[in-house]
Amino acid sequence: QVKELVLDNCRSDDGKICGLSSDFENLEFLSMININLLSVSNLPKLNKLRKLELSDNRISGGLEVLAERTPNLTHLNLSGNKIKDINTLEPLKKLPNLHSLDLFNCEVTMLINYRESVFTLLPQLTYLDGFDADDQEAPDSDPEADGDGLEDEYENGEDDLDEEVIDDEEDEDDDLEGEEEEDGVDDEEEDEEEDGEDDEEDEADDDLPRGEKRKRNLEDEGEEDPEDEEDDEDD
């Protein structure tokens, strides 16, 4: 029932695949990166295999085996191998579903018109070395591998934090408004108390006889009563 098998950095037996049999008939993904492979001749029949990683080995040919034993292959990575000629890739024409081929760091990539030649030889290809015929980059088929899921969680976390910050700011604004209202009430009460004191003073003045009231007012203003001045002159 195994669908994915990763054998990266395991050493092959004399440059050939060993230990892999047709018992793995349900394999959809197989990775054999940097295992010192010289040939894929021992690859078993894997009808369900979709993606095959063979980068950083020493494969120089024999790709007809892939066409025979992995007929439904869609992605093939041969980067870092010893492929030198465009003709070496011709057996891949028999893989009708092959949409993506990687040949990074292979000598064949140094040939003049390399990309045009490969797309012409393999018309079923959509992407060569991660780009299509119009140099548009291939989309990532595995978002979780690049941590996109983590970014979404982080963004969601940021949204939550923003909401909390907004709530805190609203609470602070409410508190400030409450304090301002209280201050306004206190100021009004103080004004009312001052007005009350002035009114009491005015009422007290009204109760005094007219002469006493006038005398009091003059004393407040720092002036002398004319009657007192006449008394002084008589003396």
CSV table of C-alpha atoms in Angstrom, one decimal, residues 1-227:
chain,number,residue,atom,x,y,z
A,1,GLN,CA,0.0,0.0,0.0
A,2,VAL,CA,3.1,2.3,-0.1
A,3,LYS,CA,2.5,5.3,-2.3
A,4,GLU,CA,5.6,7.3,-1.6
A,5,LEU,CA,9.1,6.1,-1.2
A,6,VAL,CA,12.3,8.2,-0.5
A,7,LEU,CA,15.7,6.5,-0.9
A,8,ASP,CA,17.8,9.7,-1.1
A,9,ASN,CA,21.5,9.3,-0.3
A,10,CYS,CA,21.3,5.5,0.0
A,11,ARG,CA,24.1,3.8,-2.0
A,12,SER,CA,23.2,1.7,-5.0
A,13,ASP,CA,24.7,-1.7,-5.8
A,14,ASP,CA,27.3,-1.1,-8.6
A,15,GLY,CA,25.3,1.9,-9.8
A,16,LYS,CA,22.1,-0.1,-10.2
A,17,ILE,CA,18.7,-0.1,-8.4
A,18,CYS,CA,18.4,-3.0,-6.0
A,19,GLY,CA,15.8,-4.0,-3.4
A,20,LEU,CA,12.9,-2.4,-5.3
A,21,SER,CA,10.4,-4.8,-6.8
A,22,SER,CA,7.0,-4.9,-8.4
A,23,ASP,CA,5.6,-5.4,-4.9
A,24,PHE,CA,5.6,-1.5,-4.8
A,25,GLU,CA,3.1,-1.4,-7.6
A,26,ASN,CA,1.0,1.3,-5.9
A,27,LEU,CA,4.0,3.8,-5.8
A,28,GLU,CA,3.1,7.2,-7.1
A,29,PHE,CA,6.2,9.1,-5.9
A,30,LEU,CA,9.8,7.7,-5.9
A,31,SER,CA,12.9,9.6,-5.0
A,32,MET,CA,16.4,8.3,-5.5
A,33,ILE,CA,18.5,11.4,-5.3
A,34,ASN,CA,22.3,11.0,-5.0
A,35,ILE,CA,22.5,7.2,-4.7
A,36,ASN,CA,25.3,6.9,-7.3
A,37,LEU,CA,23.1,5.5,-10.0
A,38,LEU,CA,24.6,4.7,-13.4
A,39,SER,CA,21.5,3.1,-14.9
A,40,VAL,CA,17.8,2.6,-14.3
A,41,SER,CA,17.7,-0.8,-16.0
A,42,ASN,CA,16.6,-2.5,-12.8
A,43,LEU,CA,13.6,-0.3,-12.2
A,44,PRO,CA,10.5,-2.5,-11.8
A,45,LYS,CA,7.2,-2.0,-13.5
A,46,LEU,CA,5.4,0.8,-11.7
A,47,ASN,CA,2.2,1.7,-13.7
A,48,LYS,CA,1.0,4.2,-11.1
A,49,LEU,CA,4.2,6.1,-10.7
A,50,ARG,CA,3.7,9.8,-11.4
A,51,LYS,CA,6.8,11.5,-10.1
A,52,LEU,CA,10.4,10.2,-10.3
A,53,GLU,CA,13.3,12.0,-8.7
A,54,LEU,CA,16.7,10.9,-10.1
A,55,SER,CA,18.9,14.0,-9.6
A,56,ASP,CA,22.6,14.1,-8.7
A,57,ASN,CA,23.4,10.7,-10.1
A,58,ARG,CA,25.6,9.5,-13.0
A,59,ILE,CA,22.9,8.5,-15.6
A,60,SER,CA,24.0,9.1,-19.2
A,61,GLY,CA,21.4,7.1,-21.1
A,62,GLY,CA,19.1,4.1,-21.1
A,63,LEU,CA,15.9,6.2,-20.7
A,64,GLU,CA,13.9,3.8,-22.8
A,65,VAL,CA,13.4,1.8,-19.6
A,66,LEU,CA,11.4,4.6,-18.1
A,67,ALA,CA,9.0,4.6,-21.1
A,68,GLU,CA,8.5,0.9,-20.7
A,69,ARG,CA,8.1,0.6,-16.9
A,70,THR,CA,6.7,4.0,-15.9
A,71,PRO,CA,4.2,4.7,-18.7
A,72,ASN,CA,2.1,7.2,-16.7
A,73,LEU,CA,5.0,9.4,-15.5
A,74,THR,CA,4.2,13.1,-15.4
A,75,HIS,CA,7.3,14.6,-13.6
A,76,LEU,CA,10.9,13.5,-14.2
A,77,ASN,CA,13.9,15.1,-12.6
A,78,LEU,CA,17.3,14.2,-14.1
A,79,SER,CA,19.2,17.3,-13.0
A,80,GLY,CA,22.9,16.8,-12.1
A,81,ASN,CA,23.3,13.7,-14.3
A,82,LYS,CA,25.6,13.0,-17.3
A,83,ILE,CA,23.2,13.6,-20.1
A,84,LYS,CA,25.1,15.4,-23.0
A,85,ASP,CA,23.0,15.1,-26.1
A,86,ILE,CA,19.4,15.9,-27.1
A,87,ASN,CA,19.0,12.5,-28.8
A,88,THR,CA,19.5,10.9,-25.4
A,89,LEU,CA,16.1,12.3,-24.4
A,90,GLU,CA,14.3,10.8,-27.5
A,91,PRO,CA,12.9,7.7,-25.6
A,92,LEU,CA,10.9,10.1,-23.4
A,93,LYS,CA,8.6,10.8,-26.4
A,94,LYS,CA,6.9,7.6,-25.5
A,95,LEU,CA,5.7,9.1,-22.2
A,96,PRO,CA,2.5,10.9,-23.3
A,97,ASN,CA,1.7,12.3,-19.9
A,98,LEU,CA,5.2,13.7,-19.2
A,99,HIS,CA,4.5,17.4,-18.4
A,100,SER,CA,7.6,18.4,-16.5
A,101,LEU,CA,11.3,17.6,-17.1
A,102,ASP,CA,14.3,18.9,-15.2
A,103,LEU,CA,17.8,18.8,-16.6
A,104,PHE,CA,19.6,21.3,-14.4
A,105,ASN,CA,23.4,21.0,-14.4
A,106,CYS,CA,23.4,18.5,-17.2
A,107,GLU,CA,25.8,19.2,-20.1
A,108,VAL,CA,22.9,19.1,-22.5
A,109,THR,CA,21.7,22.4,-21.2
A,110,MET,CA,24.9,24.1,-22.6
A,111,LEU,CA,23.9,23.3,-26.2
A,112,ILE,CA,22.8,26.1,-28.5
A,113,ASN,CA,19.0,26.3,-28.8
A,114,TYR,CA,18.7,23.8,-26.0
A,115,ARG,CA,15.2,24.7,-24.8
A,116,GLU,CA,13.7,25.1,-28.2
A,117,SER,CA,15.2,21.7,-29.2
A,118,VAL,CA,13.8,19.9,-26.2
A,119,PHE,CA,10.3,21.4,-26.6
A,120,THR,CA,10.3,20.4,-30.2
A,121,LEU,CA,11.5,16.9,-29.5
A,122,LEU,CA,9.0,16.4,-26.6
A,123,PRO,CA,5.8,18.4,-27.6
A,124,GLN,CA,3.9,16.9,-24.6
A,125,LEU,CA,6.1,18.9,-22.2
A,126,THR,CA,4.7,21.9,-20.4
A,127,TYR,CA,7.7,22.8,-18.3
A,128,LEU,CA,11.4,22.4,-18.8
A,129,ASP,CA,13.7,23.2,-15.9
A,130,GLY,CA,10.8,24.9,-14.1
A,131,PHE,CA,9.7,27.2,-17.0
A,132,ASP,CA,7.3,26.8,-19.9
A,133,ALA,CA,8.1,27.7,-23.6
A,134,ASP,CA,7.2,31.3,-22.9
A,135,ASP,CA,9.5,31.5,-19.9
A,136,GLN,CA,6.7,31.5,-17.4
A,137,GLU,CA,7.6,29.8,-14.1
A,138,ALA,CA,5.8,26.7,-13.1
A,139,PRO,CA,3.4,27.1,-10.2
A,140,ASP,CA,4.2,25.2,-7.0
A,141,SER,CA,2.2,22.0,-6.9
A,142,ASP,CA,2.9,21.4,-3.2
A,143,PRO,CA,2.0,24.6,-1.2
A,144,GLU,CA,2.8,22.9,2.2
A,145,ALA,CA,6.4,22.2,1.0
A,146,ASP,CA,7.1,26.0,0.8
A,147,GLY,CA,5.4,26.8,4.1
A,148,ASP,CA,2.4,28.5,2.5
A,149,GLY,CA,0.2,26.8,5.1
A,150,LEU,CA,2.4,28.3,7.8
A,151,GLU,CA,2.1,31.7,6.2
A,152,ASP,CA,-1.7,31.4,6.2
A,153,GLU,CA,-1.7,30.5,9.9
A,154,TYR,CA,0.7,33.3,10.6
A,155,GLU,CA,-1.6,35.8,8.7
A,156,ASN,CA,-4.6,34.5,10.5
A,157,GLY,CA,-2.7,34.9,13.8
A,158,GLU,CA,-1.9,38.5,12.7
A,159,ASP,CA,-5.6,39.1,12.0
A,160,ASP,CA,-6.4,37.8,15.5
A,161,LEU,CA,-3.8,40.0,17.0
A,162,ASP,CA,-5.0,43.0,15.0
A,163,GLU,CA,-8.5,42.4,16.3
A,164,GLU,CA,-7.3,42.2,19.9
A,165,VAL,CA,-5.3,45.4,19.4
A,166,ILE,CA,-8.4,47.2,18.0
A,167,ASP,CA,-10.5,45.9,20.9
A,168,ASP,CA,-7.9,47.2,23.4
A,169,GLU,CA,-7.8,50.6,21.6
A,170,GLU,CA,-11.5,50.8,21.7
A,171,ASP,CA,-11.5,50.0,25.5
A,172,GLU,CA,-8.9,52.7,26.0
A,173,ASP,CA,-11.0,55.2,24.1
A,174,ASP,CA,-14.0,54.3,26.1
A,175,ASP,CA,-12.0,54.8,29.3
A,176,LEU,CA,-10.7,58.2,28.1
A,177,GLU,CA,-14.2,59.3,27.1
A,178,GLY,CA,-15.5,58.2,30.6
A,179,GLU,CA,-12.7,60.2,32.3
A,180,GLU,CA,-13.5,63.3,30.1
A,181,GLU,CA,-17.2,63.1,31.0
A,182,GLU,CA,-16.3,62.8,34.7
A,183,ASP,CA,-14.0,65.8,34.3
A,184,GLY,CA,-16.8,67.7,32.6
A,185,VAL,CA,-19.2,66.9,35.4
A,186,ASP,CA,-16.6,68.0,38.0
A,187,ASP,CA,-16.0,71.3,36.2
A,188,GLU,CA,-19.7,72.0,36.0
A,189,GLU,CA,-20.1,71.3,39.7
A,190,GLU,CA,-17.3,73.6,40.5
A,191,ASP,CA,-18.8,76.4,38.3
A,192,GLU,CA,-22.1,75.9,39.9
A,193,GLU,CA,-20.5,76.2,43.4
A,194,GLU,CA,-18.7,79.4,42.5
A,195,ASP,CA,-21.9,80.9,41.0
A,196,GLY,CA,-23.7,79.9,44.2
A,197,GLU,CA,-21.2,81.7,46.4
A,198,ASP,CA,-21.5,84.8,44.3
A,199,ASP,CA,-25.3,84.7,44.6
A,200,GLU,CA,-25.0,84.3,48.3
A,201,GLU,CA,-22.8,87.4,48.5
A,202,ASP,CA,-25.2,89.4,46.4
A,203,GLU,CA,-28.1,88.3,48.6
A,204,ALA,CA,-26.2,89.4,51.7
A,205,ASP,CA,-25.5,92.8,50.2
A,206,ASP,CA,-29.2,93.2,49.4
A,207,ASP,CA,-30.1,92.6,53.1
A,208,LEU,CA,-27.9,95.6,54.1
A,209,PRO,CA,-29.2,99.1,54.4
A,210,ARG,CA,-28.5,101.2,51.3
A,211,GLY,CA,-25.8,103.3,53.0
A,212,GLU,CA,-24.1,100.3,54.5
A,213,LYS,CA,-24.2,98.5,51.1
A,214,ARG,CA,-22.7,101.5,49.4
A,215,LYS,CA,-20.0,101.8,52.0
A,216,ARG,CA,-19.1,98.2,51.7
A,217,ASN,CA,-18.8,98.5,48.0
A,218,LEU,CA,-16.6,101.5,48.3
A,219,GLU,CA,-14.4,99.7,50.8
A,220,ASP,CA,-14.1,96.8,48.4
A,221,GLU,CA,-13.0,99.1,45.6
A,222,GLY,CA,-10.5,100.9,47.9
A,223,GLU,CA,-12.4,104.3,47.9
A,224,GLU,CA,-13.4,106.3,50.9
A,225,ASP,CA,-17.0,107.3,51.7
A,226,PRO,CA,-17.6,111.0,50.9
A,227,GLU,CA,-19.4,111.5,54.3
